[in-house]
């Protein structure tokens, strides 16, 4: 009985995962299934490669030249010496970590003139995909249709664990992961190899790598030279190994040839990388929660935070360095959510989803079998999202507001020391931990200004305190209410005065002399008390409710996904992004963002000169670049139109995580590095509009021009394979 119902599920799935009609542009596709679903269309659009050239487990294929870079970007191999290209904003943390006022690589750029100058990056790794495989059958083997979600999850978890262990046991170099697709209707196994010695090789100055800064971020026309170079190192057998000066450059199975030929409108492009997360198939209630509750709060709180940080950064060079990465992180989400909300509103996404849901409901109700399976699903979604609303509001204030304060996040990290100390630890254990905390303190205070943080505290806690109804507030806010009569400034004055966690000296002094019994001093610290109160509220109250509702939501979403596929059998469905390797393809071209406005598909060096403003940090142009421009000294990187192209756009469906992804032409040669999307299309994680969604790529020729002509690091270009015809 069970077996039969399962095999029916499979027939069902495979039938409905088959495309019937095709649309170009939209979609991020699974490399393993290209031949089945996309190859023909890609060839029609101009691609000269086969699906096997892109992804194969039997032969070398493009996928062997692509890695996950760190925790959230993509990078590609561009030489047989393990040379890696990614974005400047992806290598930003590393570049910043090596920077100081004396050696300000962030501002001035960094170029290793030989291997010995390349800089080590503890904690940075790159992940190669060895293979992917459909394991749906194994994962869902013992899952029955009437199980509770809890039992279902625990069966799935243990199946996944078995699969993962069976791989990891056979090789110390391989790691495995199983990930759900189509919201749990399909499962794929990924076998990876992780390299841990990855060194910084080159980065342009920020006025190139981050030209236009947060002002131009998420916008077109764009002139950002958003790239940095790293090198992967291996042991003498080409296997992963911890950093050692004896390691040698990794020999890739595949690396990308680089095209100097340029491109034309309508040319085929393909982006191969790791989009992080999209939500294309959620119900209108979910879009409402996102756009009417979550995004506005996040936008408001981040806006307040940014005002404070930017004001200080403008006045002081050290602060600018210290806060550069923080501001970039906060501003990036802030701006994207603003664009996302606008795009969703302009496309009437909520209303259009409601319309579709109406039709879906009619379809479901029209057949008794379907009615039983799907008839109640939208109503159930509504109920779940209604209950989620106040909880998501609380959670957003807690995360963006409460934990948006650095002192509170930092104080929260001391929990570990309290817990260990409280448990009768060995002396060595305590010593080890305090060493770790001393290191952490150095890192934390390197980029910390207490007066900035205190101002942010006042703004964040005030919002949190005023906007959340009293009954939903953390209990610890009673102190603020009773002792300070709601005066957040006075509350902040006391906390920042009395906490020992606001000063490096006090923290290190405390840790130097630390003994387990002293943990009481941490517990009495007012910053620690406050953050503990926030966490208590979260873990004892908000989180358990949310996780219950999330489980219901996930289960509904799984069924709803399947239902949508049945409801629209003609439509080709791609799975939502889940930070697994995907292929997006489309064409290079102009776009028309609004009435009477048309944007060209590429920008040139001239645009940089036009944007130049020596007074504004993000728009400073260096003399050397101006000189090259004046003399039209573009070398072999010049376009056939005589200009130097900087960035270009296409309609590939990309998302956060695709940054650093190779952008290739019909022949499979590298023509760009993906790094952003256009403002009018930032809603593409929720809804894709082929007329307005564009991915932004750095023209590879500008990248090489900067390495070679601007920085004189010609030896790096010589490592690469350049294709001119
Ligand atoms: N918007 C791009 C992405 O989401 C680039 C972000 C980095 N740049 C910045 N100015 N913050 O990652
Ligand atoms: N800039 C993004 C990233 O870092 C890419 C995007 O969201 O389009 O992955």
XYZ file of C-alpha atoms and ligand atoms in Angstrom:
746
model
C 0.000 0.000 0.000
C 2.666 2.405 1.134
C 4.950 1.354 -1.675
C 2.270 1.904 -4.240
C 1.367 5.350 -3.030
C 5.017 6.274 -3.076
C 5.634 5.125 -6.590
C 2.611 7.104 -7.627
C 4.206 10.103 -6.015
C 7.222 9.528 -8.174
C 5.347 9.171 -11.394
C 3.535 12.298 -10.444
C 6.701 14.209 -9.653
C 8.567 13.199 -12.717
C 5.638 13.970 -14.896
C 5.222 17.425 -13.498
C 8.854 18.325 -13.331
C 8.923 17.896 -17.095
C 8.681 21.144 -18.941
C 5.954 21.537 -21.465
C 6.446 25.030 -22.747
C 9.525 27.113 -22.342
C 10.209 30.664 -21.319
C 13.671 32.120 -21.593
C 15.351 34.217 -18.899
C 13.442 33.313 -15.763
C 14.757 30.431 -13.733
C 17.788 29.037 -11.971
C 18.209 25.481 -13.136
C 19.749 22.355 -11.700
C 22.935 21.487 -13.656
C 22.206 17.767 -13.396
C 18.938 18.182 -15.285
C 19.985 20.576 -18.042
C 19.923 18.016 -20.770
C 16.396 17.083 -19.914
C 14.906 20.505 -19.394
C 17.065 23.241 -20.854
C 19.586 22.112 -23.416
C 17.353 22.511 -26.406
C 16.185 25.946 -25.417
C 19.710 27.071 -24.632
C 20.860 25.957 -28.063
C 17.943 27.792 -29.638
C 19.086 30.870 -27.829
C 22.559 30.530 -29.307
C 24.538 28.363 -26.936
C 27.244 26.253 -28.571
C 27.993 24.045 -25.573
C 26.278 20.811 -24.684
C 24.691 20.132 -21.317
C 27.569 17.670 -20.710
C 30.106 20.468 -21.235
C 28.460 22.407 -18.451
C 27.907 19.639 -15.969
C 29.184 16.095 -16.122
C 30.342 13.585 -13.557
C 32.191 11.491 -16.087
C 34.199 14.194 -17.819
C 35.741 17.469 -16.881
C 33.106 20.166 -17.227
C 32.627 23.844 -16.447
C 31.378 23.022 -12.980
C 34.928 21.911 -12.039
C 36.064 25.505 -12.439
C 33.519 26.920 -9.965
C 33.605 27.140 -6.176
C 31.635 28.453 -3.259
C 33.782 31.281 -1.954
C 33.660 31.565 1.848
C 30.154 31.464 3.236
C 28.080 33.183 0.596
C 29.684 33.960 -2.759
C 30.798 32.212 -5.917
C 34.259 32.256 -7.545
C 35.872 30.738 -10.618
C 39.280 29.342 -11.507
C 41.092 31.292 -14.201
C 44.519 29.666 -14.426
C 46.169 26.278 -14.105
C 47.857 27.681 -10.985
C 44.732 27.834 -8.850
C 44.081 31.522 -9.506
C 40.577 32.477 -8.467
C 38.388 35.420 -9.436
C 35.536 36.691 -7.327
C 34.038 40.086 -6.447
C 35.736 42.799 -4.463
C 32.728 42.805 -2.151
C 33.137 39.057 -1.626
C 36.800 39.391 -0.659
C 36.082 42.579 1.269
C 36.326 41.037 4.740
C 39.719 39.506 3.912
C 41.043 42.710 2.352
C 39.848 44.656 5.369
C 41.425 42.204 7.798
C 44.831 42.747 6.189
C 44.372 46.518 6.207
C 45.603 49.042 8.734
C 46.168 52.787 8.583
C 49.783 52.125 7.492
C 48.900 49.375 4.985
C 45.528 50.475 3.813
C 44.833 47.845 1.148
C 41.172 48.714 1.207
C 41.935 52.222 0.014
C 45.091 51.647 -2.000
C 44.580 48.160 -3.362
C 46.861 45.161 -2.927
C 48.898 43.244 -5.490
C 51.135 40.287 -4.700
C 54.007 40.685 -7.121
C 55.050 37.101 -6.536
C 53.716 34.048 -4.690
C 55.606 34.845 -1.503
C 53.623 38.066 -1.122
C 50.230 36.387 -1.226
C 48.380 36.718 2.077
C 47.026 33.891 4.161
C 43.357 33.987 5.282
C 42.553 31.812 8.272
C 38.924 30.774 8.224
C 38.440 31.260 4.482
C 37.709 28.172 2.420
C 36.466 27.341 -1.049
C 34.195 24.421 -1.873
C 34.298 22.418 -5.086
C 31.319 20.381 -6.159
C 32.337 16.849 -7.113
C 28.901 15.528 -7.968
C 25.180 15.823 -7.358
C 22.695 13.016 -7.339
C 18.960 12.607 -6.897
C 18.355 10.763 -3.619
C 14.638 11.485 -3.266
C 13.812 7.790 -3.273
C 16.138 7.013 -0.392
C 15.249 10.059 1.665
C 11.489 9.583 1.421
C 11.612 5.780 1.513
C 9.798 5.358 4.808
C 7.697 8.457 4.719
C 3.970 7.880 4.638
C 1.261 10.295 3.625
C -0.486 10.464 6.993
C 2.483 11.076 9.214
C 2.764 14.090 11.462
C 5.278 16.635 10.293
C 7.493 15.882 13.295
C 7.769 12.180 12.566
C 8.220 12.869 8.899
C 11.081 15.269 9.626
C 12.810 12.904 11.977
C 12.673 10.061 9.450
C 14.031 12.329 6.754
C 16.790 13.602 9.039
C 17.974 10.135 9.878
C 17.925 9.032 6.212
C 19.967 12.090 5.312
C 22.402 11.385 8.097
C 22.917 7.844 6.817
C 23.550 9.061 3.291
C 25.961 11.754 4.436
C 27.880 9.404 6.715
C 28.260 6.801 4.023
C 30.122 9.356 1.895
C 32.205 10.976 4.596
C 33.344 7.561 5.848
C 34.939 6.690 2.522
C 37.143 9.754 2.090
C 38.600 12.264 4.493
C 38.657 14.869 1.725
C 35.020 14.678 0.768
C 32.049 16.123 2.546
C 28.424 15.545 1.703
C 25.157 17.432 2.040
C 21.609 16.580 1.157
C 19.312 19.468 0.332
C 15.558 19.662 -0.262
C 14.251 21.032 -3.575
C 10.741 22.135 -4.499
C 10.107 22.649 -0.779
C 10.773 19.059 0.165
C 9.350 17.275 -2.861
C 12.777 16.309 -4.120
C 16.172 15.724 -2.456
C 19.623 15.989 -3.969
C 22.931 14.816 -2.561
C 25.980 17.050 -3.059
C 29.484 15.713 -2.686
C 32.036 18.455 -2.095
C 35.708 18.978 -1.558
C 36.726 21.901 0.671
C 40.078 23.678 0.330
C 41.255 25.727 3.291
C 44.414 27.435 2.149
C 43.149 30.323 0.054
C 45.400 33.367 -0.248
C 44.742 36.938 -1.244
C 46.519 37.761 -4.498
C 45.118 41.066 -5.610
C 42.478 43.698 -5.061
C 41.985 47.045 -6.744
C 41.708 50.181 -4.614
C 38.195 50.686 -3.262
C 37.667 53.660 -5.550
C 37.732 51.068 -8.351
C 36.515 47.870 -6.623
C 33.728 49.717 -4.866
C 33.407 52.706 -7.176
C 30.038 54.323 -6.577
C 29.810 52.615 -3.155
C 26.440 52.260 -1.550
C 25.044 55.097 -3.663
C 25.384 53.129 -6.901
C 24.806 49.752 -5.249
C 21.793 47.896 -6.750
C 21.727 50.383 -9.594
C 22.393 50.743 -13.250
C 24.280 52.444 -14.944
C 27.141 51.034 -12.953
C 30.903 51.483 -13.072
C 32.152 49.299 -10.242
C 35.336 47.266 -10.830
C 33.989 44.700 -8.404
C 36.691 41.997 -8.439
C 39.442 40.516 -6.308
C 41.916 37.690 -6.862
C 42.774 34.752 -4.649
C 44.750 31.541 -5.068
C 43.866 28.069 -3.863
C 46.696 26.010 -2.388
C 46.907 22.235 -1.976
C 49.262 19.555 -0.708
C 51.662 17.769 -3.057
C 48.844 15.440 -4.137
C 46.579 18.360 -5.023
C 44.389 17.596 -2.000
C 43.003 19.996 0.600
C 45.246 20.760 3.536
C 45.555 23.374 6.294
C 47.721 26.401 5.536
C 51.447 25.737 5.344
C 54.179 27.688 3.566
C 55.057 24.408 1.823
C 51.675 24.105 0.117
C 51.630 24.470 -3.644
C 49.090 26.070 -6.005
C 46.093 23.866 -6.679
C 45.925 22.376 -10.193
C 42.307 22.699 -11.273
C 40.546 20.119 -13.400
C 39.058 23.025 -15.303
C 39.631 26.758 -15.499
C 37.877 29.322 -17.662
C 39.388 30.709 -20.850
C 38.837 34.453 -21.030
C 37.315 36.164 -24.027
C 38.596 39.542 -25.178
C 36.093 39.538 -28.028
C 33.317 41.471 -26.353
C 29.593 40.951 -26.921
C 26.601 42.316 -28.780
C 22.989 42.878 -27.774
C 21.026 39.608 -27.762
C 24.161 37.524 -27.268
C 23.624 34.403 -25.204
C 25.006 34.505 -21.641
C 25.057 31.977 -18.901
C 25.659 32.537 -15.191
C 26.875 29.518 -13.269
C 26.929 29.888 -9.508
C 25.311 29.660 -6.110
C 22.099 31.702 -5.700
C 21.213 31.698 -1.996
C 17.493 31.853 -1.499
C 14.355 32.777 -3.405
C 10.632 32.447 -2.680
C 8.861 32.239 -6.006
C 6.018 29.980 -4.940
C 4.766 31.479 -1.688
C 1.123 32.510 -1.241
C -0.037 36.135 -1.262
C -0.266 36.122 2.551
C 3.455 35.497 2.740
C 4.221 38.336 0.355
C 2.006 40.584 2.466
C 3.826 39.676 5.643
C 7.152 40.349 3.976
C 6.288 43.641 2.331
C 3.916 45.140 4.874
C 5.448 43.981 8.138
C 9.000 42.730 7.906
C 10.574 44.887 5.221
C 9.274 48.225 6.567
C 10.665 47.529 10.043
C 14.003 46.363 8.691
C 14.211 49.377 6.394
C 13.384 51.802 9.188
C 15.817 50.370 11.747
C 18.667 50.007 9.290
C 18.096 53.513 7.994
C 18.504 54.880 11.532
C 21.642 52.837 12.095
C 23.175 53.920 8.803
C 22.598 57.608 9.534
C 24.633 57.331 12.704
C 27.493 55.289 11.231
C 27.826 57.416 8.117
C 27.898 60.660 10.078
C 30.894 59.459 12.075
C 32.655 57.933 9.075
C 32.596 61.173 7.168
C 34.499 62.885 9.957
C 37.295 60.433 10.592
C 39.490 58.224 8.423
C 40.054 55.596 11.065
C 36.316 55.260 11.637
C 35.738 55.046 7.900
C 38.083 52.058 7.764
C 36.645 50.476 10.881
C 33.040 50.787 9.789
C 33.383 50.264 6.028
C 32.403 46.596 6.025
C 29.681 47.082 8.642
C 28.030 49.871 6.721
C 28.258 47.955 3.452
C 26.517 44.987 5.068
C 23.763 47.002 6.702
C 23.216 49.209 3.643
C 23.079 46.337 1.192
C 20.033 44.695 2.764
C 18.414 48.033 3.536
C 18.567 49.175 -0.064
C 17.532 45.849 -1.496
C 14.413 45.668 0.660
C 13.399 49.156 -0.405
C 13.738 48.106 -4.056
C 12.030 44.800 -3.424
C 9.001 46.462 -1.882
C 8.747 48.939 -4.745
C 9.047 46.221 -7.383
C 6.417 44.060 -5.713
C 4.074 46.993 -5.482
C 4.612 48.041 -9.076
C 3.944 44.546 -10.350
C 0.864 44.213 -8.140
C 2.289 40.940 -6.990
C -0.036 40.543 -4.033
C -3.167 41.191 -6.084
C -1.947 38.996 -8.910
C -1.185 36.172 -6.555
C -4.655 36.577 -5.016
C -6.208 36.369 -8.454
C -4.296 33.213 -9.201
C -5.212 31.792 -5.817
C -8.869 32.356 -6.636
C -8.510 30.297 -9.782
C -6.528 27.700 -7.939
C -9.262 27.428 -5.322
C -11.919 26.952 -7.991
C -9.831 24.296 -9.660
C -9.228 22.522 -6.359
C -12.907 22.633 -5.420
C -14.001 21.304 -8.798
C -12.880 17.762 -8.095
C -13.586 15.821 -4.878
C -10.153 14.216 -4.774
C -8.398 17.526 -5.315
C -10.668 19.257 -2.895
C -9.634 16.808 -0.218
C -5.954 17.294 -0.918
C -5.730 20.985 -1.720
C -9.086 22.620 -0.989
C -8.190 23.888 2.475
C -4.610 24.832 1.868
C -5.008 28.550 1.199
C -7.243 29.034 4.214
C -4.718 27.195 6.352
C -1.937 29.373 5.023
C -3.957 32.455 5.969
C -4.412 31.242 9.477
C -0.733 30.450 9.896
C 0.383 33.797 8.482
C -2.085 35.650 10.704
C -0.577 34.010 13.739
C 2.923 34.646 12.476
C 2.452 38.359 12.000
C 2.891 39.632 15.591
C 5.636 37.083 16.163
C 7.566 38.112 13.070
C 7.184 41.710 14.145
C 8.689 40.888 17.547
C 11.415 38.820 15.979
C 12.360 41.553 13.526
C 12.582 44.160 16.287
C 14.608 41.789 18.379
C 17.063 40.879 15.641
C 17.409 44.201 13.843
C 16.792 46.378 16.881
C 18.065 44.593 20.009
C 20.740 42.493 18.395
C 21.462 45.315 15.971
C 23.398 46.862 18.864
C 26.980 45.678 18.857
C 27.438 45.847 22.610
C 24.463 43.567 23.100
C 25.612 41.043 20.500
C 29.074 41.101 22.006
C 27.726 40.706 25.538
C 25.679 37.763 24.293
C 28.850 35.961 23.264
C 29.893 35.805 26.959
C 27.115 33.301 27.579
C 29.525 30.527 26.608
C 31.985 31.548 29.286
C 29.230 31.685 31.902
C 27.890 28.277 30.952
C 31.270 26.574 30.973
C 32.293 28.250 34.225
C 29.071 27.187 35.856
C 29.777 23.538 35.117
C 32.788 22.844 37.247
C 35.302 23.069 34.409
C 38.919 21.890 34.345
C 41.453 24.670 34.665
C 42.760 24.020 31.140
C 39.307 24.314 29.679
C 38.844 27.716 31.246
C 42.245 28.841 30.043
C 41.559 27.738 26.518
C 38.275 29.560 26.500
C 39.640 32.792 27.947
C 42.385 32.730 25.300
C 39.706 32.490 22.676
C 37.826 35.381 24.273
C 40.957 37.531 24.393
C 41.480 36.981 20.664
C 37.859 37.740 20.011
C 38.102 40.932 22.069
C 41.021 42.122 19.932
C 39.033 41.532 16.755
C 35.908 43.101 18.146
C 37.516 46.290 19.436
C 39.667 46.749 16.345
C 36.550 47.972 14.568
C 34.510 49.407 17.411
C 33.640 52.928 18.559
C 31.670 53.055 21.737
C 30.005 56.431 21.080
C 28.632 55.230 17.736
C 27.314 52.084 19.293
C 25.693 53.958 22.149
C 23.860 56.281 19.782
C 22.638 53.279 17.855
C 21.575 51.620 21.100
C 19.379 54.583 21.985
C 17.715 54.595 18.581
C 17.208 50.839 18.357
C 15.970 50.224 21.898
C 13.693 53.242 21.722
C 12.012 51.906 18.585
C 11.789 48.431 20.011
C 10.296 49.741 23.270
C 7.816 52.062 21.590
C 6.642 49.923 18.708
C 6.059 46.547 20.307
C 2.931 46.290 22.478
C 3.769 46.033 26.152
C 2.493 42.488 26.487
C 4.856 41.321 23.744
C 7.917 43.036 25.120
C 10.765 41.232 26.837
C 10.337 41.273 30.601
C 13.625 43.059 31.034
C 12.015 46.184 29.574
C 10.340 46.537 32.973
C 13.634 47.994 34.191
C 13.470 50.622 31.471
C 9.853 51.349 32.256
C 10.079 51.450 36.052
C 13.595 52.525 36.889
C 14.116 54.933 34.005
C 10.557 55.926 33.331
C 11.013 54.928 29.704
C 13.966 57.264 29.194
C 16.159 55.222 26.868
C 18.997 57.758 26.874
C 19.400 57.457 30.643
C 19.117 53.718 30.428
C 21.902 53.726 27.809
C 24.055 56.084 29.901
C 23.942 53.678 32.805
C 24.542 50.555 30.753
C 27.470 51.989 28.817
C 28.935 53.441 32.025
C 28.673 50.323 34.077
C 29.316 47.544 31.594
C 32.904 46.369 31.448
C 32.275 45.177 27.883
C 32.582 48.589 26.299
C 36.346 48.803 26.688
C 39.068 46.510 25.373
C 41.257 47.232 28.352
C 38.582 46.252 30.858
C 37.638 43.114 28.951
C 41.221 41.924 28.509
C 42.045 42.773 32.099
C 39.036 40.792 33.287
C 39.889 37.824 31.052
C 43.586 37.846 32.003
C 42.723 37.242 35.612
C 39.695 35.093 34.921
C 38.797 32.212 37.223
C 35.655 30.163 36.854
C 34.006 31.542 39.956
C 34.212 35.034 38.520
C 31.448 34.327 36.084
C 29.109 36.147 38.444
C 30.662 39.417 37.357
C 29.550 38.650 33.797
C 26.076 37.796 34.978
C 25.795 41.106 36.776
C 26.975 43.138 33.842
C 24.065 45.345 32.678
C 24.717 44.715 28.957
C 24.791 40.997 29.606
C 21.627 41.243 31.692
C 19.815 43.049 28.929
C 20.860 40.726 26.147
C 20.029 37.734 28.321
C 16.560 39.204 28.754
C 16.213 39.545 25.000
C 17.376 35.999 24.376
C 15.070 34.675 27.090
C 12.147 36.336 25.406
C 13.215 34.893 22.094
C 13.968 31.343 23.143
C 11.245 30.919 25.722
C 8.450 32.638 23.938
C 8.857 33.819 20.339
C 10.957 31.056 18.881
C 8.922 28.051 20.065
C 5.759 29.592 18.631
C 7.444 30.516 15.383
C 9.032 27.152 14.943
C 5.658 25.444 15.418
C 4.093 27.708 12.838
C 7.100 27.340 10.545
C 6.679 23.595 10.614
C 3.040 24.000 9.606
C 4.003 26.510 6.949
C 6.720 24.243 5.525
C 4.369 21.362 5.289
C 1.724 23.521 3.610
C 4.327 24.938 1.251
C 5.424 21.453 0.239
C 1.888 20.482 -0.610
C 1.159 23.817 -2.223
C 4.272 23.529 -4.406
C 3.084 20.202 -5.661
C -0.408 21.514 -6.095
C 0.796 24.442 -8.186
C 2.686 22.048 -10.415
C -0.464 20.049 -10.954
C -2.585 23.118 -11.396
C -0.302 24.518 -14.110
C 0.967 21.471 -15.979
C 2.087 23.621 -18.893
C 4.418 25.704 -16.814
C 8.049 24.758 -16.348
C 8.972 25.022 -12.682
C 12.482 25.619 -11.435
C 13.195 25.004 -7.761
C 13.667 27.976 -5.445
C 17.309 28.857 -4.844
C 18.859 27.062 -1.884
C 22.560 27.887 -2.202
C 23.239 25.011 -4.556
C 24.925 25.281 -7.922
C 22.555 26.608 -10.587
C 22.559 27.666 -14.187
C 20.786 30.826 -15.307
C 20.785 31.834 -18.932
C 19.536 34.741 -20.956
C 20.600 37.445 -23.331
C 22.537 40.644 -23.125
C 20.360 43.680 -23.743
C 18.994 47.120 -22.940
C 16.051 47.721 -20.684
C 13.295 50.214 -20.158
C 12.827 50.803 -16.432
C 10.028 53.347 -16.706
C 8.185 55.578 -19.088
C 10.513 57.186 -21.640
C 13.688 55.853 -20.027
C 15.939 53.417 -21.784
C 19.233 52.077 -20.471
C 22.096 50.885 -22.654
C 23.445 47.419 -22.025
C 27.009 48.477 -21.217
C 28.956 51.268 -19.519
C 32.412 52.599 -20.351
C 35.384 54.250 -18.708
C 34.022 57.576 -19.834
C 31.168 57.132 -17.368
C 33.702 56.883 -14.546
C 35.162 60.200 -15.582
C 31.662 61.682 -15.696
C 30.858 60.419 -12.205
C 34.171 61.611 -10.763
C 33.913 63.777 -7.646
C 37.128 64.254 -5.673
C 35.093 65.433 -2.680
C 33.093 62.261 -2.338
C 34.932 59.151 -1.200
C 32.971 56.776 -3.418
C 33.611 58.795 -6.566
C 37.293 59.571 -6.336
C 39.180 58.648 -9.511
C 42.913 58.075 -9.322
C 45.301 60.024 -11.474
C 46.661 56.848 -13.037
C 43.238 55.838 -14.301
C 42.618 59.300 -15.701
C 45.938 59.189 -17.487
C 45.117 55.840 -19.095
C 41.774 57.275 -20.111
C 43.232 60.453 -21.590
C 45.785 58.529 -23.573
C 43.252 55.876 -24.546
C 45.830 53.409 -23.369
C 43.453 50.428 -23.192
C 45.804 47.876 -24.723
C 44.204 44.683 -25.911
C 41.252 45.248 -23.579
C 39.677 47.862 -25.836
C 36.315 47.080 -27.426
C 36.022 47.139 -31.182
C 34.092 50.388 -30.780
C 37.282 51.970 -29.426
C 36.053 52.401 -25.830
C 36.810 50.471 -22.693
C 33.680 48.714 -21.430
C 33.254 48.515 -17.665
C 29.998 46.671 -16.886
C 27.136 45.094 -18.825
C 23.653 43.788 -18.148
C 21.653 40.739 -19.219
C 18.421 39.091 -18.187
C 19.848 36.137 -16.292
C 17.854 35.249 -13.195
C 20.321 35.606 -10.327
C 20.184 36.156 -6.598
C 22.343 36.928 -3.573
C 25.157 34.357 -3.623
C 25.542 34.642 -7.374
C 28.079 37.363 -6.727
C 31.386 36.346 -8.204
C 29.754 33.866 -10.584
C 31.339 33.419 -13.985
C 29.351 34.941 -16.817
C 30.136 33.081 -20.004
C 29.337 33.469 -23.690
C 27.906 30.893 -26.095
C 31.345 29.256 -26.435
C 31.811 28.919 -22.691
C 34.450 31.649 -22.406
C 34.456 34.057 -19.514
C 33.136 37.496 -20.482
C 32.270 38.838 -17.042
C 31.878 38.405 -13.309
C 28.350 38.700 -11.967
C 27.997 41.092 -9.030
C 24.597 42.727 -8.720
C 21.102 43.371 -10.041
C 19.391 46.509 -11.327
C 17.244 48.561 -8.979
C 13.959 48.025 -10.849
C 14.426 44.259 -10.630
C 15.387 43.689 -6.988
C 12.070 41.910 -6.383
C 13.273 38.999 -8.509
C 13.670 36.737 -5.459
C 9.896 36.857 -5.118
C 8.725 37.608 -8.631
C 10.677 37.835 -11.879
C 9.822 40.400 -14.527
C 11.729 39.705 -17.758
C 11.267 43.305 -18.849
C 12.864 44.796 -15.793
C 15.053 42.221 -14.096
C 18.701 42.493 -15.093
C 21.872 41.057 -13.608
C 24.920 43.302 -13.606
C 28.327 41.935 -14.562
C 31.786 43.360 -14.563
C 33.263 43.212 -18.062
C 36.235 40.868 -17.810
C 38.246 43.157 -20.069
C 37.987 46.011 -17.554
C 39.092 43.605 -14.834
C 42.183 42.578 -16.817
C 42.865 46.192 -17.793
C 42.978 47.140 -14.111
C 45.253 44.213 -13.216
C 47.569 44.781 -16.152
C 47.544 48.432 -17.176
C 46.532 50.109 -13.936
C 48.296 47.952 -11.355
C 51.126 46.557 -13.463
C 50.425 43.043 -12.189
C 50.848 41.734 -15.729
C 52.264 38.436 -14.461
C 48.755 37.537 -13.278
C 47.207 38.099 -16.693
C 49.980 35.986 -18.191
C 48.789 33.033 -16.132
C 45.391 33.170 -17.851
C 44.286 31.856 -21.245
C 43.036 34.753 -23.331
C 40.910 34.156 -26.397
C 40.875 36.822 -29.071
C 39.042 35.113 -31.909
N 24.260 44.530 -4.091
C 25.336 43.602 -4.281
C 25.034 42.300 -3.512
O 23.990 42.147 -2.977
C 26.653 44.166 -3.907
C 26.862 44.438 -2.455
C 28.176 45.014 -2.051
N 28.282 46.406 -2.283
C 27.922 47.401 -1.415
N 28.070 48.637 -1.805
N 27.452 47.192 -0.219
O 25.826 41.651 -2.927
N 25.265 41.222 -4.935
C 24.685 39.920 -4.741
C 25.649 38.927 -4.108
O 26.510 39.288 -3.337
C 24.136 39.408 -6.017
C 22.699 39.761 -6.179
O 22.003 39.837 -5.152
O 22.276 39.901 -7.314
O 25.516 37.741 -4.264
